Amino acid sequence: MKHTSLWLDGIKAIKEPILKENIKCDVLIIGAGISGISTAYHLRGHNLNTVVVDKNEIGHGITSRTTGKITYLQETIYSDLKNKYSKEIAKKYLYSQKDAIELITSIVKKHHIDCNLDRVSSYVFSSKKSQIEKIKEEKKLLEEFKIEVEKTTFEKKYAIKVDDTYVFHPLKYILKLKEICKEDGIKFYEHTDINYLKKDDNYYICGNELVEIRAKKVVFACHYPYFLFPFLMPLKCTLEKSYIGVAPILEIKSYSGISAGKPTISIRYLKDKENYMFYLSDSHFLSEELDFKKHFEHIMKAFYKMNLKPKYLWSNHDIITFDKLPFIGKLEANSSLFLETGYNTWGMTNGSLAGKIIADMILDIYNPYESLFSPLRKLKISALPNNIYSNAKSMIDSKVDKNKNWYPDNVYFHDNLATYVDKFGKEHTVYNICPHLKCSLLFNEVEKTWDCPCHGSRFDLDGKVIIGPSNYSITCKQKKDLL
Ligand SMILES: Cc1cc2nc3c(=O)[nH]c(=O)nc-3n(C[C@H](O)[C@H](O)[C@H](O)COP(=O)(O)OP(=O)(O)OC[C@H]3O[C@@H](n4cnc5c(N)ncnc54)[C@H](O)[C@@H]3O)c2cc1C
């Protein structure tokens, strides 16, 4: 079994250079996931010098670990938005998701992108009474919005279904978009991180220890922003982690399904050279659970019950905003800094849409969703104490729990260092403190990564940062010198 995402297995991407000299550009996009690449795509052909940089390999962020559903049936989001805001806001969000689906499918069609795009039905299901009531409310609301929704069952559970939704291979899609952007002169650099932002009279100045980029406009498409100011992201969102297994299967089904209520169960199929079934479960807030292994074991049990043997197993996390609406728009009023994130696990539609909204804002084109997703909207203050509590809790828990007995004997801690001894007896020692906000890191025994329980940074066995917000690695080569 491979402890990696199926999307990353066997994909041969064209390598991009590392940025080695100082440059100037009109638009700098930081982050090449679905958000950043979609933004670049919509900026093509407008005579702008656009540059995209990614600290890792292009496309290897959260987008490469998703389940890749393109759907507007997103648990019970519309009744949630109606209750939090209004029917009008719920309706506008629905239209935005329908438009995003149209956007993705028309791009695939226009450029003949081979990305396993399949039209499938989407289900939301539950067997819990309270959730069934919510699903019924969702159906009623969708019907008011003139959407055809069928009441049905999903694996013997109460369910509703719509038919005009899709699944695809997210990495094949964004890698092809990248090639289209390059043909139109957009430059991509990988293994190039941005870890500061300054400003002079004419430019924003971003860069790292080696290079500097001067840009008139900057788009932060880096999932969880690496900076604290401006915006104070940790106070405005939480993170949800889920576990995914993928097993070969003889016959695929032409549907995808997701449960209402937590923990989430999500299912989809992939038609390829080999057919696969995806099973996601055990979702939890990052701060609520520190024992990852237990959740991987649940996934394995679920597959054994289905008589299936998973070939891939991995985990992934996404940003959850307090009002369930993404943050897409200006980071500060009167600035040319833009943010695209906070998709509440629906980043295929929202990331694609973010690309269009931000490109429209940069090009001064009216976009109907600009105000809906503005990061500057007023968030309910009542959520703040909860979030400060959850941030503090995960930080303290991480310190207390790091020596818990669920670690195997080959993982041990000493001062601020942690060592994993691999099956060949080789020691891999890292600093055990996340460079972002100093939480203690937890060992993810299944994927062999060091994971931050506070804001989601992940590092490989030897300390190289794989996923932000941390911009820095926790590498520690000379353990003996440090002890
Ligand atoms: C388990 C799970 C399942 C999901 N399934 C679905 C689904 O079925 N359908 C759906 O719509 N959504 C789904 N999502 C949500 C979706 O995957 C994400 O919302 C989306 O992929 C986020 O895309 P992104 O471009 O914002 O981030 P990313 O893909 O992470 O891209 C950000 C990029 O920025 C780079 N970066 C970060 N910091 C810096 C820096 N300082 N300098 C340079 N580069 C930097 C990173 O290396 C990365 O490549 C799922 C999420 C999870 C957790």
Tab-separated table of C-alpha atoms in Angstrom, residues 279-449:
chain	number	residue	atom	x	y	z
A	279	TYR	CA	-13.641	6.409	0.777
A	280	LEU	CA	-13.097	9.415	3.064
A	281	SER	CA	-14.045	9.346	6.729
A	282	ASP	CA	-13.220	10.368	10.311
A	283	SER	CA	-13.158	14.118	9.668
A	284	HIS	CA	-12.335	16.146	12.777
A	285	PHE	CA	-11.140	19.601	13.690
A	286	LEU	CA	-7.365	19.545	13.733
A	287	SER	CA	-7.323	20.783	17.308
A	288	GLU	CA	-9.693	18.082	18.544
A	289	GLU	CA	-7.754	14.912	17.813
A	290	LEU	CA	-4.058	14.167	18.027
A	291	ASP	CA	-4.018	10.411	17.407
A	292	PHE	CA	-3.988	10.110	13.606
A	293	LYS	CA	-3.239	6.380	13.526
A	294	LYS	CA	-6.598	5.500	15.058
A	295	HIS	CA	-8.388	7.192	12.146
A	296	PHE	CA	-6.351	5.387	9.501
A	297	GLU	CA	-7.279	2.143	11.268
A	298	HIS	CA	-10.988	3.052	11.003
A	299	ILE	CA	-10.581	3.539	7.251
A	300	MET	CA	-8.858	0.171	6.897
A	301	LYS	CA	-11.675	-1.531	8.836
A	302	ALA	CA	-14.297	0.091	6.597
A	303	PHE	CA	-12.517	-1.253	3.499
A	304	TYR	CA	-12.209	-4.755	4.950
A	305	LYS	CA	-15.962	-4.706	5.663
A	306	MET	CA	-16.527	-3.910	1.977
A	307	ASN	CA	-14.145	-6.723	1.021
A	308	LEU	CA	-11.806	-4.237	-0.625
A	309	LYS	CA	-8.068	-3.747	-0.195
A	310	PRO	CA	-6.904	-0.117	-0.337
A	311	LYS	CA	-3.938	0.690	-2.544
A	312	TYR	CA	-3.553	4.319	-1.361
A	313	LEU	CA	-4.034	5.865	2.059
A	314	TRP	CA	-3.457	9.495	3.021
A	315	SER	CA	-4.805	12.413	5.050
A	316	ASN	CA	-5.542	16.001	4.114
A	317	HIS	CA	-6.863	19.131	5.784
A	318	ASP	CA	-8.737	22.205	4.629
A	319	ILE	CA	-9.642	25.602	6.043
A	320	ILE	CA	-13.072	26.042	7.615
A	321	THR	CA	-14.349	29.604	7.926
A	322	PHE	CA	-16.815	30.650	10.604
A	323	ASP	CA	-19.621	31.518	8.232
A	324	LYS	CA	-18.936	28.731	5.678
A	325	LEU	CA	-18.103	31.288	2.971
A	326	PRO	CA	-14.622	31.469	1.391
A	327	PHE	CA	-12.220	34.408	1.659
A	328	ILE	CA	-11.797	35.701	-1.891
A	329	GLY	CA	-10.915	39.327	-2.504
A	330	LYS	CA	-8.834	42.218	-1.233
A	331	LEU	CA	-6.782	41.501	1.847
A	332	GLU	CA	-6.899	45.149	2.890
A	333	ALA	CA	-9.075	47.949	1.572
A	334	ASN	CA	-7.142	50.267	-0.801
A	335	SER	CA	-4.387	47.739	-1.367
A	336	SER	CA	-3.476	45.570	-4.347
A	337	LEU	CA	-3.079	42.473	-2.209
A	338	PHE	CA	-5.580	39.666	-2.853
A	339	LEU	CA	-6.457	36.523	-0.912
A	340	GLU	CA	-8.008	33.270	-2.171
A	341	THR	CA	-8.659	30.641	0.486
A	342	GLY	CA	-11.100	29.247	3.082
A	343	TYR	CA	-13.062	26.852	0.895
A	344	ASN	CA	-14.601	24.709	3.636
A	345	THR	CA	-13.556	21.504	1.777
A	346	TRP	CA	-15.155	22.681	-1.480
A	347	GLY	CA	-12.092	24.064	-3.216
A	348	MET	CA	-12.593	22.566	-6.681
A	349	THR	CA	-15.540	24.882	-7.286
A	350	ASN	CA	-14.451	27.710	-4.976
A	351	GLY	CA	-10.762	27.654	-6.010
A	352	SER	CA	-11.772	27.794	-9.682
A	353	LEU	CA	-14.205	30.590	-8.953
A	354	ALA	CA	-11.580	32.453	-6.891
A	355	GLY	CA	-9.343	32.502	-9.976
A	356	LYS	CA	-12.075	34.183	-12.006
A	357	ILE	CA	-13.115	36.647	-9.278
A	358	ILE	CA	-9.561	37.815	-8.542
A	359	ALA	CA	-8.641	38.036	-12.233
A	360	ASP	CA	-11.788	40.143	-12.781
A	361	MET	CA	-10.838	42.402	-9.857
A	362	ILE	CA	-7.315	42.853	-11.235
A	363	LEU	CA	-8.668	43.554	-14.717
A	364	ASP	CA	-11.366	45.876	-13.395
A	365	ILE	CA	-14.207	43.702	-14.685
A	366	TYR	CA	-17.473	43.464	-12.714
A	367	ASN	CA	-17.906	40.119	-10.959
A	368	PRO	CA	-21.251	39.323	-9.255
A	369	TYR	CA	-19.588	37.407	-6.407
A	370	GLU	CA	-17.009	39.995	-5.349
A	371	SER	CA	-18.932	41.213	-2.292
A	372	LEU	CA	-20.233	37.750	-1.232
A	373	PHE	CA	-16.765	36.375	-0.550
A	374	SER	CA	-14.905	39.519	0.504
A	375	PRO	CA	-12.334	38.725	3.236
A	376	LEU	CA	-13.181	42.149	4.655
A	377	ARG	CA	-16.809	41.216	5.449
A	378	LYS	CA	-17.790	41.420	9.100
A	379	LEU	CA	-17.503	38.013	10.736
A	380	LYS	CA	-19.609	37.200	13.760
A	381	ILE	CA	-17.584	38.170	16.824
A	382	SER	CA	-19.267	35.359	18.798
A	383	ALA	CA	-17.021	32.889	16.986
A	384	LEU	CA	-13.851	34.547	18.238
A	385	PRO	CA	-13.648	33.250	21.847
A	386	ASN	CA	-14.262	29.718	20.580
A	387	ASN	CA	-11.442	30.009	18.135
A	388	ILE	CA	-8.969	31.482	20.586
A	389	TYR	CA	-9.891	28.586	22.898
A	390	SER	CA	-9.421	25.984	20.158
A	391	ASN	CA	-6.065	27.495	19.067
A	392	ALA	CA	-4.806	27.553	22.646
A	393	LYS	CA	-6.108	24.047	23.320
A	394	SER	CA	-4.357	22.496	20.332
A	395	MET	CA	-1.118	24.229	21.256
A	396	ILE	CA	-1.232	23.033	24.875
A	397	ASP	CA	-2.442	19.528	23.915
A	398	SER	CA	0.410	19.219	21.459
A	399	LYS	CA	2.925	19.987	24.214
A	400	VAL	CA	1.333	17.617	26.725
A	401	ASP	CA	0.537	14.777	24.347
A	402	LYS	CA	3.719	14.542	22.370
A	403	ASN	CA	5.115	11.819	24.600
A	404	LYS	CA	1.900	9.823	24.774
A	405	ASN	CA	2.150	6.086	24.724
A	406	TRP	CA	0.533	5.736	21.313
A	407	TYR	CA	3.898	6.527	19.777
A	408	PRO	CA	5.881	3.407	18.879
A	409	ASP	CA	9.305	2.785	20.426
A	410	ASN	CA	11.078	4.059	17.327
A	411	VAL	CA	9.897	7.635	17.942
A	412	TYR	CA	11.427	9.521	20.832
A	413	PHE	CA	11.796	13.088	22.017
A	414	HIS	CA	14.700	14.915	23.628
A	415	ASP	CA	14.555	18.605	24.456
A	416	ASN	CA	13.283	20.325	21.329
A	417	LEU	CA	14.352	17.476	19.075
A	418	ALA	CA	12.511	14.380	17.940
A	419	THR	CA	13.912	11.254	16.346
A	420	TYR	CA	12.313	8.578	14.228
A	421	VAL	CA	14.324	5.397	13.679
A	422	ASP	CA	13.414	3.774	10.356
A	423	LYS	CA	13.283	0.031	9.604
A	424	PHE	CA	16.971	0.064	8.555
A	425	GLY	CA	17.959	1.606	11.887
A	426	LYS	CA	18.650	5.014	10.368
A	427	GLU	CA	17.861	7.925	12.693
A	428	HIS	CA	15.892	10.880	11.329
A	429	THR	CA	16.119	13.786	13.759
A	430	VAL	CA	14.175	17.027	13.434
A	431	TYR	CA	13.340	20.044	15.562
A	432	ASN	CA	10.015	19.322	17.180
A	433	ILE	CA	8.735	22.900	17.118
A	434	CYS	CA	6.701	24.301	14.228
A	435	PRO	CA	8.456	27.440	12.921
A	436	HIS	CA	5.050	29.062	12.230
A	437	LEU	CA	3.645	29.670	15.745
A	438	LYS	CA	5.772	27.332	17.872
A	439	CYS	CA	3.375	24.406	18.439
A	440	SER	CA	4.939	21.016	19.163
A	441	LEU	CA	4.718	18.670	16.214
A	442	LEU	CA	3.066	15.255	16.245
A	443	PHE	CA	4.371	12.220	14.411
A	444	ASN	CA	2.023	10.887	11.754
A	445	GLU	CA	3.117	7.282	11.905
A	446	VAL	CA	1.180	6.169	8.841
A	447	GLU	CA	2.287	8.836	6.369
A	448	LYS	CA	5.654	9.312	8.128
A	449	THR	CA	5.319	13.061	8.456
